[in-house]
mmCIF file with all atom_site columns, N, CA and C in Angstrom:
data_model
loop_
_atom_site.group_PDB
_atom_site.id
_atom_site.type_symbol
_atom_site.label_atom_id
_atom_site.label_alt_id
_atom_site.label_comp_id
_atom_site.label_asym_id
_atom_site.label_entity_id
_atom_site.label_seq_id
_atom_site.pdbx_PDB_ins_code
_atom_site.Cartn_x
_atom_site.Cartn_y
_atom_site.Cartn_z
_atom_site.occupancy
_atom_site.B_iso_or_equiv
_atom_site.pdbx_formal_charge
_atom_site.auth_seq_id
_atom_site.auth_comp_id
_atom_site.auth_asym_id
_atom_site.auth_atom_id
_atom_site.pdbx_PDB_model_num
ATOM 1   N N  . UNK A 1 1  ? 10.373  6.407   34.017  1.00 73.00 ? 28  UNK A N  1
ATOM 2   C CA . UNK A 1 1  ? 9.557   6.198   32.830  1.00 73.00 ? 28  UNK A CA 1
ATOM 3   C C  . UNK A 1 1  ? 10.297  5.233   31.896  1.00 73.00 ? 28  UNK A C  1
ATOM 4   N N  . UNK A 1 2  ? 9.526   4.202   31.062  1.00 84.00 ? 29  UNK A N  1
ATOM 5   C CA . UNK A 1 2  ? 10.261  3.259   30.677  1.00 84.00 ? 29  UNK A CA 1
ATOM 6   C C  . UNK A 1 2  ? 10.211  3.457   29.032  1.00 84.00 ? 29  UNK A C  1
ATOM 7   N N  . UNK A 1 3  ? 11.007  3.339   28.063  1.00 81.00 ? 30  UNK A N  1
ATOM 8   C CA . UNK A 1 3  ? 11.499  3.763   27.150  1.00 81.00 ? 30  UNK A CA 1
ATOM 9   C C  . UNK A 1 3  ? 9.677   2.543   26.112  1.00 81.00 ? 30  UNK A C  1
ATOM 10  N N  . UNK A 1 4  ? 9.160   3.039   25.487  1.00 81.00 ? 31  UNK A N  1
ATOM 11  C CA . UNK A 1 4  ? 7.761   2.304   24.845  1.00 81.00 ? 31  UNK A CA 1
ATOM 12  C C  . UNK A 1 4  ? 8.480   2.332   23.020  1.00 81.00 ? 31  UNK A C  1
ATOM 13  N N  . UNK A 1 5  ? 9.103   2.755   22.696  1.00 81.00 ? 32  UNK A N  1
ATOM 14  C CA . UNK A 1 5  ? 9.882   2.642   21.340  1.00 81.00 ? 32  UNK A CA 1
ATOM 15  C C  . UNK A 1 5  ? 9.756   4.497   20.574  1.00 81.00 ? 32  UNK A C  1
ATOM 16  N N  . UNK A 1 6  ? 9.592   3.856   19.503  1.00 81.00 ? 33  UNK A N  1
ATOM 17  C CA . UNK A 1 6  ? 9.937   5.581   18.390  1.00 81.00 ? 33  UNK A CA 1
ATOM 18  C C  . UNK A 1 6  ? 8.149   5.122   17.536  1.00 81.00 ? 33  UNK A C  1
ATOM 19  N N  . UNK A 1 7  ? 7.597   6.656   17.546  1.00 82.00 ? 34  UNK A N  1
ATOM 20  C CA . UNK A 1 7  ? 6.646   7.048   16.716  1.00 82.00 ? 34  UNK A CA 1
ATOM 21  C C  . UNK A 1 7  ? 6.808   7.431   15.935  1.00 82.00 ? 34  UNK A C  1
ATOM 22  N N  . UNK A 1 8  ? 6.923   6.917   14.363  1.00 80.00 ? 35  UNK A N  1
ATOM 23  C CA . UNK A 1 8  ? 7.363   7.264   13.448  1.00 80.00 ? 35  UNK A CA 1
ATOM 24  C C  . UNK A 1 8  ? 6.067   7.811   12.360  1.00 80.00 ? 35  UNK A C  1
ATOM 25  N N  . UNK A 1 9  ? 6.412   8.788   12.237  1.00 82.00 ? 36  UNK A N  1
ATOM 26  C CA . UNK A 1 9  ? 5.049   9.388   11.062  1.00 82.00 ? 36  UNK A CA 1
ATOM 27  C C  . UNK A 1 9  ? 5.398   9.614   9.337   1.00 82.00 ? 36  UNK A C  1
ATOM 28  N N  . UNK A 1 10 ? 5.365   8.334   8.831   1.00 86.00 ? 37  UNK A N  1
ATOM 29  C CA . UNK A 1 10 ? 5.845   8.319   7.168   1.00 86.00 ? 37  UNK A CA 1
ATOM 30  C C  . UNK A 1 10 ? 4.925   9.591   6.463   1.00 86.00 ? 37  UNK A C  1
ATOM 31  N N  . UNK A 1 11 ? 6.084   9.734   5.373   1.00 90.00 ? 38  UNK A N  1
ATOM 32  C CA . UNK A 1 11 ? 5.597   11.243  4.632   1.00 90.00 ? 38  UNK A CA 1
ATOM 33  C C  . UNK A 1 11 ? 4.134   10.152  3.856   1.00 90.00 ? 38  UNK A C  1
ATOM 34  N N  . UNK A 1 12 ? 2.680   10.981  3.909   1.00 92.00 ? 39  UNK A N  1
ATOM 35  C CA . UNK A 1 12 ? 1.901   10.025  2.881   1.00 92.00 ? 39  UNK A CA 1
ATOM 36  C C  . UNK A 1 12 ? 1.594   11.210  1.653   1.00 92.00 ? 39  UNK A C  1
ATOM 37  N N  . UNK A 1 13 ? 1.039   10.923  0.550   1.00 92.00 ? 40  UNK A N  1
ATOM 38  C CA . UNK A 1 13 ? 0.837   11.397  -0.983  1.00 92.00 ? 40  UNK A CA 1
ATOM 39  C C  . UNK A 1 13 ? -0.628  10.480  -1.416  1.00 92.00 ? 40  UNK A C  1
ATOM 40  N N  . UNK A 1 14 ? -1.400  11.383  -1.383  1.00 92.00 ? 41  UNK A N  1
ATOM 41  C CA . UNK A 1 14 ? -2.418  11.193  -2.737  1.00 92.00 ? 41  UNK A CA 1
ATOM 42  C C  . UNK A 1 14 ? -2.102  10.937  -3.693  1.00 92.00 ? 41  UNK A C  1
ATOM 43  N N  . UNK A 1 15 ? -2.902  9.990   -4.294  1.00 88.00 ? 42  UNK A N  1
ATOM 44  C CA . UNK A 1 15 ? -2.991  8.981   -4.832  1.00 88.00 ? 42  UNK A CA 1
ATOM 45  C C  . UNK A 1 15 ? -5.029  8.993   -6.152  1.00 88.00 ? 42  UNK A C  1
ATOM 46  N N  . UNK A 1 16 ? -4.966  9.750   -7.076  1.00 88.00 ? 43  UNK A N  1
ATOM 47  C CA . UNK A 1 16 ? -5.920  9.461   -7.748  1.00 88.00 ? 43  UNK A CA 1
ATOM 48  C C  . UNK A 1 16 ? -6.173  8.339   -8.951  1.00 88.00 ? 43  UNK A C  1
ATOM 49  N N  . UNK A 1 17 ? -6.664  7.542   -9.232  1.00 83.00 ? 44  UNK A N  1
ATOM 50  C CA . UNK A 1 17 ? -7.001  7.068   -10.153 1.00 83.00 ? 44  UNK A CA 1
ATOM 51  C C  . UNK A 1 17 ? -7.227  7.319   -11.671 1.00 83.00 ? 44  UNK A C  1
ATOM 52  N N  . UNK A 1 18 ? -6.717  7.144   -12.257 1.00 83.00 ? 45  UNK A N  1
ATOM 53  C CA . UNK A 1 18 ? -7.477  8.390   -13.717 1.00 83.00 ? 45  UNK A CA 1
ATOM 54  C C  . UNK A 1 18 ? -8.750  7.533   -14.076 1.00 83.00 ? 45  UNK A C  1
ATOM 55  N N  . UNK A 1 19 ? -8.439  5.800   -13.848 1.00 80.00 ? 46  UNK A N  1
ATOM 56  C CA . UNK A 1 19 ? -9.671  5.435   -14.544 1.00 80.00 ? 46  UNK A CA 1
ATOM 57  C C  . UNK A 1 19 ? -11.126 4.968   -13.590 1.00 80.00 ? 46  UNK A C  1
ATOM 58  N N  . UNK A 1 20 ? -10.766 5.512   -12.610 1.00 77.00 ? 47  UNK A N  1
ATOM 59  C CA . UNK A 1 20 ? -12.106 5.315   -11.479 1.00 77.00 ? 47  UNK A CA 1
ATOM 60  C C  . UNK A 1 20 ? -12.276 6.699   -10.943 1.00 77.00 ? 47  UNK A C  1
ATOM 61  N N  . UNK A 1 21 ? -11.441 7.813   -11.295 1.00 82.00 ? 48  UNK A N  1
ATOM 62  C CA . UNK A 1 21 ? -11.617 8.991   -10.281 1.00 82.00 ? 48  UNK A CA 1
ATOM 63  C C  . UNK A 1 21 ? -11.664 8.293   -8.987  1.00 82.00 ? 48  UNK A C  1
ATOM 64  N N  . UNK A 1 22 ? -10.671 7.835   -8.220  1.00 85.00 ? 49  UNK A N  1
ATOM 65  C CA . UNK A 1 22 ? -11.472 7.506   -7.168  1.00 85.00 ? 49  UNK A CA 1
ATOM 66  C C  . UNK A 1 22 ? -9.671  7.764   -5.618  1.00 85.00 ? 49  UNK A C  1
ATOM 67  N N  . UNK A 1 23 ? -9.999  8.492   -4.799  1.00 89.00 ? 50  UNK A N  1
ATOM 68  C CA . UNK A 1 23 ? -8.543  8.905   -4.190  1.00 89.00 ? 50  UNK A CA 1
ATOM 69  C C  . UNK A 1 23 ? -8.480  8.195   -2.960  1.00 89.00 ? 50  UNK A C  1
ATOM 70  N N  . UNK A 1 24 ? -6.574  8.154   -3.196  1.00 89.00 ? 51  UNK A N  1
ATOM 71  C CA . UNK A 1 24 ? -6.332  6.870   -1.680  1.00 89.00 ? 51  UNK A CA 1
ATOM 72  C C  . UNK A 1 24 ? -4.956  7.930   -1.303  1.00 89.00 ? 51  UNK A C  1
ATOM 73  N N  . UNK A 1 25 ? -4.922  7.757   -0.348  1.00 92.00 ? 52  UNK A N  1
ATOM 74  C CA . UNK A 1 25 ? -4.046  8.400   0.694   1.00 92.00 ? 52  UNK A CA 1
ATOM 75  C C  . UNK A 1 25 ? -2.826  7.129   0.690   1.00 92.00 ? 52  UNK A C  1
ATOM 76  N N  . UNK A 1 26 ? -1.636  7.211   0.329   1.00 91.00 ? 53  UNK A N  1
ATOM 77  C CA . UNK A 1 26 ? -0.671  6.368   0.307   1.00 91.00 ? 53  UNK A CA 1
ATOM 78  C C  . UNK A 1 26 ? 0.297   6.664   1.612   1.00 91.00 ? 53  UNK A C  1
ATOM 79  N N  . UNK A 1 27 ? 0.625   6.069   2.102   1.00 92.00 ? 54  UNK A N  1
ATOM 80  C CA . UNK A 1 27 ? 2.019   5.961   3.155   1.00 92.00 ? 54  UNK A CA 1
ATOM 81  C C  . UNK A 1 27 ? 3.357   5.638   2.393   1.00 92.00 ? 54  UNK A C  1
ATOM 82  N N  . UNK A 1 28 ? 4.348   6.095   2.411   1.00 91.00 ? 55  UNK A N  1
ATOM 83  C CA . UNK A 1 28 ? 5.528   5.664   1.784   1.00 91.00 ? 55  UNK A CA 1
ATOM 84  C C  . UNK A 1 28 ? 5.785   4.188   2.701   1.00 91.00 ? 55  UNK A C  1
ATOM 85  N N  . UNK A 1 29 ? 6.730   3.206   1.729   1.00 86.00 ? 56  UNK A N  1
ATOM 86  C CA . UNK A 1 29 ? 7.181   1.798   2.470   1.00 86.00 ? 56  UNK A CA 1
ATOM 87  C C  . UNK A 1 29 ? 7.968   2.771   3.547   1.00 86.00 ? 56  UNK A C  1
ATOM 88  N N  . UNK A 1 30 ? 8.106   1.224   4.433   1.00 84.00 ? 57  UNK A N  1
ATOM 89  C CA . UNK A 1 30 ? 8.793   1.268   5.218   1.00 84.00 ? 57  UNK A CA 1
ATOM 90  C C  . UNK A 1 30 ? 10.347  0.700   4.541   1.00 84.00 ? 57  UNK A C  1
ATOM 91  N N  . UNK A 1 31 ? 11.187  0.089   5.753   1.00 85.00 ? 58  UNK A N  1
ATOM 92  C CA . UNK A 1 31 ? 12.498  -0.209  5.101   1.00 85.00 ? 58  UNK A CA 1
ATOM 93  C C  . UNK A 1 31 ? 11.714  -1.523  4.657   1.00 85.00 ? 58  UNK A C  1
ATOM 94  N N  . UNK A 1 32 ? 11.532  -2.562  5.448   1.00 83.00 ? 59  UNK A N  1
ATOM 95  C CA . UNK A 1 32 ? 11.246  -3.909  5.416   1.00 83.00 ? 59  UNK A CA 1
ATOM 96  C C  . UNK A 1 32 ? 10.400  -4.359  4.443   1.00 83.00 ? 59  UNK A C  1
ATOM 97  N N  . UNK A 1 33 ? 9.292   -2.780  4.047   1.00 82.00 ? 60  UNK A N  1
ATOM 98  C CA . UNK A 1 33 ? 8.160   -3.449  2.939   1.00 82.00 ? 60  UNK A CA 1
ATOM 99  C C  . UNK A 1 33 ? 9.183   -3.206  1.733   1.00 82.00 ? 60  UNK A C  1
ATOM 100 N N  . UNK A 1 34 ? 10.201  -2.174  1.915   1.00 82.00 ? 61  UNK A N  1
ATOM 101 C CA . UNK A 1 34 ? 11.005  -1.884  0.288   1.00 82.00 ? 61  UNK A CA 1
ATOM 102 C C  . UNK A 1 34 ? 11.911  -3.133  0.475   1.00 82.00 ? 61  UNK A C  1
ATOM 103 N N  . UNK A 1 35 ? 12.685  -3.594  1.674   1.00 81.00 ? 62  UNK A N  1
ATOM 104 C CA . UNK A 1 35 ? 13.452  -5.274  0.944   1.00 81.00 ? 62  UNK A CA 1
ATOM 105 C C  . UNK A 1 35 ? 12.238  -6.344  0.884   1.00 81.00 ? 62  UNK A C  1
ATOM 106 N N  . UNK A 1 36 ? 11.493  -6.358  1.013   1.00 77.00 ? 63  UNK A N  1
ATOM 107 C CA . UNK A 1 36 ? 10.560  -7.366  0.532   1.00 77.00 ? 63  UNK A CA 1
ATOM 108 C C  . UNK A 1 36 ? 10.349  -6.971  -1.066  1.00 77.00 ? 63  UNK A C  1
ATOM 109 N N  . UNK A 1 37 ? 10.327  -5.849  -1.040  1.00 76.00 ? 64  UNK A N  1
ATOM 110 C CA . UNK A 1 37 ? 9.821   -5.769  -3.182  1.00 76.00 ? 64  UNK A CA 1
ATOM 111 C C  . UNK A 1 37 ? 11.050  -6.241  -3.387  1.00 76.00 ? 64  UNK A C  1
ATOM 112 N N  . UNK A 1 38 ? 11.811  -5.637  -3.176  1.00 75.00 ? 65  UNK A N  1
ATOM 113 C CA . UNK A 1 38 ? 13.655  -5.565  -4.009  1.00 75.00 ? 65  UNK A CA 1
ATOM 114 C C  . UNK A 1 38 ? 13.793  -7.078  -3.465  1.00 75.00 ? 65  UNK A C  1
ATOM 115 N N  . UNK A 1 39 ? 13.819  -7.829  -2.559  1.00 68.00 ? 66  UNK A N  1
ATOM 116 C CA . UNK A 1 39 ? 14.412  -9.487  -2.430  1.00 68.00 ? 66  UNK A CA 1
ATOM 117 C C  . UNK A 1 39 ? 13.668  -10.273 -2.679  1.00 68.00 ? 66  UNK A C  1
ATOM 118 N N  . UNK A 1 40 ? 12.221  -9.941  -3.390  1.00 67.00 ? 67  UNK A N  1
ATOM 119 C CA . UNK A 1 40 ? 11.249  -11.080 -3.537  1.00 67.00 ? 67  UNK A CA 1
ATOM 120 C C  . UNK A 1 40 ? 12.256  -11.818 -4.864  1.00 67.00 ? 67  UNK A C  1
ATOM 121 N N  . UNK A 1 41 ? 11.642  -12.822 -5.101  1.00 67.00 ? 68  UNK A N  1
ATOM 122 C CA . UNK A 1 41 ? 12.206  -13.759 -6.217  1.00 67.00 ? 68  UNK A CA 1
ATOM 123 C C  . UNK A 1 41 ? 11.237  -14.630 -6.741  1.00 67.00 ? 68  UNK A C  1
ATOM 124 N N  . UNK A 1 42 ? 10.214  -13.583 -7.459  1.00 70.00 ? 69  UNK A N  1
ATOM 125 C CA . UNK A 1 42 ? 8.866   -14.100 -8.140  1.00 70.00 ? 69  UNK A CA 1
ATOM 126 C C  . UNK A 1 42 ? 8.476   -14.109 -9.339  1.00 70.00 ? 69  UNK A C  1
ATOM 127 N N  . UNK A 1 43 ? 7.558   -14.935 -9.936  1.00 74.00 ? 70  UNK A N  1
ATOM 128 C CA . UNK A 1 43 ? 7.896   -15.235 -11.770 1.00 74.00 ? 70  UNK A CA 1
ATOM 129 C C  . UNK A 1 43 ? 7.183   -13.782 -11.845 1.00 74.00 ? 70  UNK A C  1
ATOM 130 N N  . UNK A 1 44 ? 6.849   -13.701 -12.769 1.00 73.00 ? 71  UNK A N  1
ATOM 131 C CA . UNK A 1 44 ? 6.580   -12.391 -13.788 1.00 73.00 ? 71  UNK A CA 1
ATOM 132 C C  . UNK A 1 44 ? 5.156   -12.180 -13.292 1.00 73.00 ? 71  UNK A C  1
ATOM 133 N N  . UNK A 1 45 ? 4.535   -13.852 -13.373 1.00 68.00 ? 72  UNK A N  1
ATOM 134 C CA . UNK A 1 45 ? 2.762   -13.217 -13.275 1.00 68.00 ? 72  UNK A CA 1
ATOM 135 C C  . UNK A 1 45 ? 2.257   -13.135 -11.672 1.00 68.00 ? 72  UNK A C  1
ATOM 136 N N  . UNK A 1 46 ? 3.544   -13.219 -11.267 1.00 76.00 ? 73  UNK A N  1
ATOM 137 C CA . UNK A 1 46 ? 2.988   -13.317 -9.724  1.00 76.00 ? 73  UNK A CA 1
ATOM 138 C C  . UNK A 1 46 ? 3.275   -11.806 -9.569  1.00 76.00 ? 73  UNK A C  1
ATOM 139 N N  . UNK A 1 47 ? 4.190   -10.669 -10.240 1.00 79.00 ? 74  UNK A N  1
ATOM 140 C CA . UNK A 1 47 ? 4.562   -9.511  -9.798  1.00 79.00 ? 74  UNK A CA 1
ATOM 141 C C  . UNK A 1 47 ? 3.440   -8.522  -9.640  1.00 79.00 ? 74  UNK A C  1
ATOM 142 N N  . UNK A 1 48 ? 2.428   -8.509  -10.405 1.00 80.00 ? 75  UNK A N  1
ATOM 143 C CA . UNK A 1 48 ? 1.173   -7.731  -9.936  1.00 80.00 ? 75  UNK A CA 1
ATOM 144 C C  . UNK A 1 48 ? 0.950   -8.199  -8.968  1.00 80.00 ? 75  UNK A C  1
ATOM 145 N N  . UNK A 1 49 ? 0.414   -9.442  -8.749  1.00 81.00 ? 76  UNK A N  1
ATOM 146 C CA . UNK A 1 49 ? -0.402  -9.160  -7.312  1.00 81.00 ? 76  UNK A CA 1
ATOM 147 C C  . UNK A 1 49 ? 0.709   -9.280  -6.510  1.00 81.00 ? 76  UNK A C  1
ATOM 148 N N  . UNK A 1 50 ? 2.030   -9.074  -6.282  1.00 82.00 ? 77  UNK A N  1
ATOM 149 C CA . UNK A 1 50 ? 2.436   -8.876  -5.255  1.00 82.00 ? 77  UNK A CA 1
ATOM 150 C C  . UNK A 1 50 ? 3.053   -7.432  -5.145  1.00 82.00 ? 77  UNK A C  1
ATOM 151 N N  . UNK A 1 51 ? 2.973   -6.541  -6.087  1.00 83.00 ? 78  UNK A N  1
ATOM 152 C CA . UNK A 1 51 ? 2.519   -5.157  -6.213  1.00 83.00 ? 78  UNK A CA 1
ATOM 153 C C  . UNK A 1 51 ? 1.255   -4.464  -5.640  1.00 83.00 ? 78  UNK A C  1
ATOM 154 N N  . UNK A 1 52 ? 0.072   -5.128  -6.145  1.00 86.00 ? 79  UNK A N  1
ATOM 155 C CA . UNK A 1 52 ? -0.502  -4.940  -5.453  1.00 86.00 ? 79  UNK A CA 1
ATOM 156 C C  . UNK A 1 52 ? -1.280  -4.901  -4.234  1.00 86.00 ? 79  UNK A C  1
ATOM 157 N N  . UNK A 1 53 ? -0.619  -6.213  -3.162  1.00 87.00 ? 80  UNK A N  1
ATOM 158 C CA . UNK A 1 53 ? -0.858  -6.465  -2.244  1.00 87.00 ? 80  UNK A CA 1
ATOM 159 C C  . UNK A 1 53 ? -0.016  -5.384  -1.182  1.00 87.00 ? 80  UNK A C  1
ATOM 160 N N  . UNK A 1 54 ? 1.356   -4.904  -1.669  1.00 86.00 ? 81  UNK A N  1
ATOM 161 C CA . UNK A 1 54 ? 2.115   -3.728  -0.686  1.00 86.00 ? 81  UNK A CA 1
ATOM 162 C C  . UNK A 1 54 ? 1.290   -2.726  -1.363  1.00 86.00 ? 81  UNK A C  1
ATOM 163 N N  . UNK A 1 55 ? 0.860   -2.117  -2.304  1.00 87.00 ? 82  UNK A N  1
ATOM 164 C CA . UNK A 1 55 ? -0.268  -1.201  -2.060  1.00 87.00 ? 82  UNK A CA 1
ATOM 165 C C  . UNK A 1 55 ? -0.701  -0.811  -1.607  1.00 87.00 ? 82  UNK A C  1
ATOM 166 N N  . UNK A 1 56 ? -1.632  -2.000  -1.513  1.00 91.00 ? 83  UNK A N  1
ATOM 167 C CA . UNK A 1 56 ? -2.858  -2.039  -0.779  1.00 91.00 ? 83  UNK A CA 1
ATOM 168 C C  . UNK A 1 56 ? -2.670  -1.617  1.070   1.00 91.00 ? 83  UNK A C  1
ATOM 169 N N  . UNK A 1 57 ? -1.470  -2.604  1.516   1.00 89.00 ? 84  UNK A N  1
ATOM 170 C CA . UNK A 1 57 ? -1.167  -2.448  2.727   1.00 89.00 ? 84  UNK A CA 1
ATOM 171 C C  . UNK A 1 57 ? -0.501  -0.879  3.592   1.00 89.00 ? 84  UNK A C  1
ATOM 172 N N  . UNK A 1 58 ? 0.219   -0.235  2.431   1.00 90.00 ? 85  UNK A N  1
ATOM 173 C CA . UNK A 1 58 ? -0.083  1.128   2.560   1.00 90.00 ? 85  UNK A CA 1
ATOM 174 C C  . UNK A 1 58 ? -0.954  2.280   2.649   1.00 90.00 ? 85  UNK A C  1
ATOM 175 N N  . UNK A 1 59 ? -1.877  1.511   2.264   1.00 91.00 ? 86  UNK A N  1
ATOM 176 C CA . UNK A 1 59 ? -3.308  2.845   2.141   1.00 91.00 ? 86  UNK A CA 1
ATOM 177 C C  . UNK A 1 59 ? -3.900  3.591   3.838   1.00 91.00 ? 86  UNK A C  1
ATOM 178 N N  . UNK A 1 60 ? -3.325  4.821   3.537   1.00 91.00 ? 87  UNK A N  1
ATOM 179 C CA . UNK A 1 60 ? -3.987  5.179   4.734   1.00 91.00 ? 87  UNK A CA 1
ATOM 180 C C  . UNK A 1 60 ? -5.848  5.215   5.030   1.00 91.00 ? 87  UNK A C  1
ATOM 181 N N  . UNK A 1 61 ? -6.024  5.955   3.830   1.00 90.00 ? 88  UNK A N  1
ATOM 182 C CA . UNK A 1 61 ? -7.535  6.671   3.703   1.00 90.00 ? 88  UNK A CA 1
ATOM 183 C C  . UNK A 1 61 ? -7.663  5.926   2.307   1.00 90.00 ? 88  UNK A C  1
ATOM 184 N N  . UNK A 1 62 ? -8.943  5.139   1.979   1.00 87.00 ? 89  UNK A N  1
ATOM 185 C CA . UNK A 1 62 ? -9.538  4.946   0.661   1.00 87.00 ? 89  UNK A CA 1
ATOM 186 C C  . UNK A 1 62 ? -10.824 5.378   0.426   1.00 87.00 ? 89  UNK A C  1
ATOM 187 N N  . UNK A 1 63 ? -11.359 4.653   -0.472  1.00 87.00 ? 90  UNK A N  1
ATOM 188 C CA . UNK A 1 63 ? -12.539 5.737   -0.388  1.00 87.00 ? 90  UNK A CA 1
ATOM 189 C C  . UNK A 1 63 ? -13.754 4.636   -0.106  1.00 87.00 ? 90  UNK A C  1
ATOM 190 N N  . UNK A 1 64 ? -14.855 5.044   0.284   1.00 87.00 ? 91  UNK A N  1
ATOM 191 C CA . UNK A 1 64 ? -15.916 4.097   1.201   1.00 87.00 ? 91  UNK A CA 1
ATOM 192 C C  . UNK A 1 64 ? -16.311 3.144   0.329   1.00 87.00 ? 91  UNK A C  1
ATOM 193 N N  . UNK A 1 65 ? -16.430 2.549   -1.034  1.00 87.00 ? 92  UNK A N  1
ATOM 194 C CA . UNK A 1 65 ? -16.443 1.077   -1.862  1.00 87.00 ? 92  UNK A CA 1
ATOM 195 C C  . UNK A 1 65 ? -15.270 0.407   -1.077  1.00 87.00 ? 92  UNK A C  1
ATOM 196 N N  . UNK A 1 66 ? -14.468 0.691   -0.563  1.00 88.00 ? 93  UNK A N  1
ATOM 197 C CA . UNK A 1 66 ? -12.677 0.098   -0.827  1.00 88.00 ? 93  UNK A CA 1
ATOM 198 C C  . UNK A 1 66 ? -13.155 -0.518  1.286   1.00 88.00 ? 93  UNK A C  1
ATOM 199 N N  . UNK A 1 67 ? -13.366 -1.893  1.030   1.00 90.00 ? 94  UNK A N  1
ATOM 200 C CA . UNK A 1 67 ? -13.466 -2.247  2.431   1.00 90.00 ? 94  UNK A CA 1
ATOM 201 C C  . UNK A 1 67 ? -12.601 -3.736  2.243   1.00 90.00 ? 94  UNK A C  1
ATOM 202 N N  . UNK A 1 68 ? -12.107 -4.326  1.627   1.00 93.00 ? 95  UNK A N  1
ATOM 203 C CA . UNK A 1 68 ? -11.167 -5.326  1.524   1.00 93.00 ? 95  UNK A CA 1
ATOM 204 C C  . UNK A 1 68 ? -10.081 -5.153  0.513   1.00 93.00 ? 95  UNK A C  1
ATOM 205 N N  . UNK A 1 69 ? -9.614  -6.132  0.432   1.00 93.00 ? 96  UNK A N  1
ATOM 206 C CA . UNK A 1 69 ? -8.636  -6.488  -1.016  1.00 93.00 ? 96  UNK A CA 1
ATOM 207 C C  . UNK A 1 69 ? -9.059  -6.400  -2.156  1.00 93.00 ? 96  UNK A C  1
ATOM 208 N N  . UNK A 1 70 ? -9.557  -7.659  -2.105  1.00 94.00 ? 97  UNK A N  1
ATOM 209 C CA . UNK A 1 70 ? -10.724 -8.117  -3.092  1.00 94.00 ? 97  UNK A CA 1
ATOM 210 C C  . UNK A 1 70 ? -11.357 -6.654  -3.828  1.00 94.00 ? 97  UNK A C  1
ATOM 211 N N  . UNK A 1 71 ? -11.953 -5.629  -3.032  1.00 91.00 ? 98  UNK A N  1
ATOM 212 C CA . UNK A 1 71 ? -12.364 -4.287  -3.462  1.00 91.00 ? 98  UNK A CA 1
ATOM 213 C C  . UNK A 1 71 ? -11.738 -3.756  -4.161  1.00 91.00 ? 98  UNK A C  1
ATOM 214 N N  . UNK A 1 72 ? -10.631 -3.585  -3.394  1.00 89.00 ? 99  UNK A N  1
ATOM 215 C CA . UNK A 1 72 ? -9.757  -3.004  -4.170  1.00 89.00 ? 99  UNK A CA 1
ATOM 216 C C  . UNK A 1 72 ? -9.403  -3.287  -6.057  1.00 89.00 ? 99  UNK A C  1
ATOM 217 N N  . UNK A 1 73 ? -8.779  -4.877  -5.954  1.00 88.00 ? 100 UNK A N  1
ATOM 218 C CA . UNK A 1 73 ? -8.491  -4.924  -6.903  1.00 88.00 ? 100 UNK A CA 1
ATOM 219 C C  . UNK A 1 73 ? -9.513  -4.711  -7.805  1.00 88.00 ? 100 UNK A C  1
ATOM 220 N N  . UNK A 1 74 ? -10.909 -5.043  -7.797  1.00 87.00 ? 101 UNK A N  1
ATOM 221 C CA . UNK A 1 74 ? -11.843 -4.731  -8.531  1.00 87.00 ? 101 UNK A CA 1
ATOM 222 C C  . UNK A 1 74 ? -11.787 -3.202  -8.618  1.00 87.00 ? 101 UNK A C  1
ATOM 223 N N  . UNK A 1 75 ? -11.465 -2.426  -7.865  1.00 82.00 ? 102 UNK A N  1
ATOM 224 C CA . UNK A 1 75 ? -11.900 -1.002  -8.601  1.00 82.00 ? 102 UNK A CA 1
ATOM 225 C C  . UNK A 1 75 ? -10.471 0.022   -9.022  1.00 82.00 ? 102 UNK A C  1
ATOM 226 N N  . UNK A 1 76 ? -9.459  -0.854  -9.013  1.00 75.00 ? 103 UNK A N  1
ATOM 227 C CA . UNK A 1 76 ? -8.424  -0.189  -9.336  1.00 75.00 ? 103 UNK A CA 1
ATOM 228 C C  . UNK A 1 76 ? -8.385  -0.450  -10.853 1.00 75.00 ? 103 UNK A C  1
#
């Protein structure tokens, strides 16, 4: 049998909104998504959306409005 790698199952946490009521199932980063926040080297107004783009890419479960990005940021 030939070795296929490691299944790794990140701890995830709910996630509500206060100003949409609206709940997302989060995945904790990985290592690589946490040195990407910590080594980015981005001006100030770029730090939201690149906050919110690892977000976003964590979401296990959102809720049925939430079918792109774009969604997202509109209803967050």
């Amino acid at each position: 049998m030939t070795f296929k790698g490691f299944n790794i199952a990140y701890p995830e946490y709910e996630v509500i909104t206060p100003q949409g009521n609206q709940s997302y199932t989060l995945r904790s980063l990985n290592v690589s998504e946490e040195e990407k926040l910590k080594g980015s080297l981005i001006t100030p107004s770029k730090i939201a959306d690149h906050l919110n783009t690892c977000l976003f890419e964590a979401i296990v479960t959102k809720p049925d409005n939430i079918k792109s990005f774009d969604d997202f940021l509109r209803n967050v």
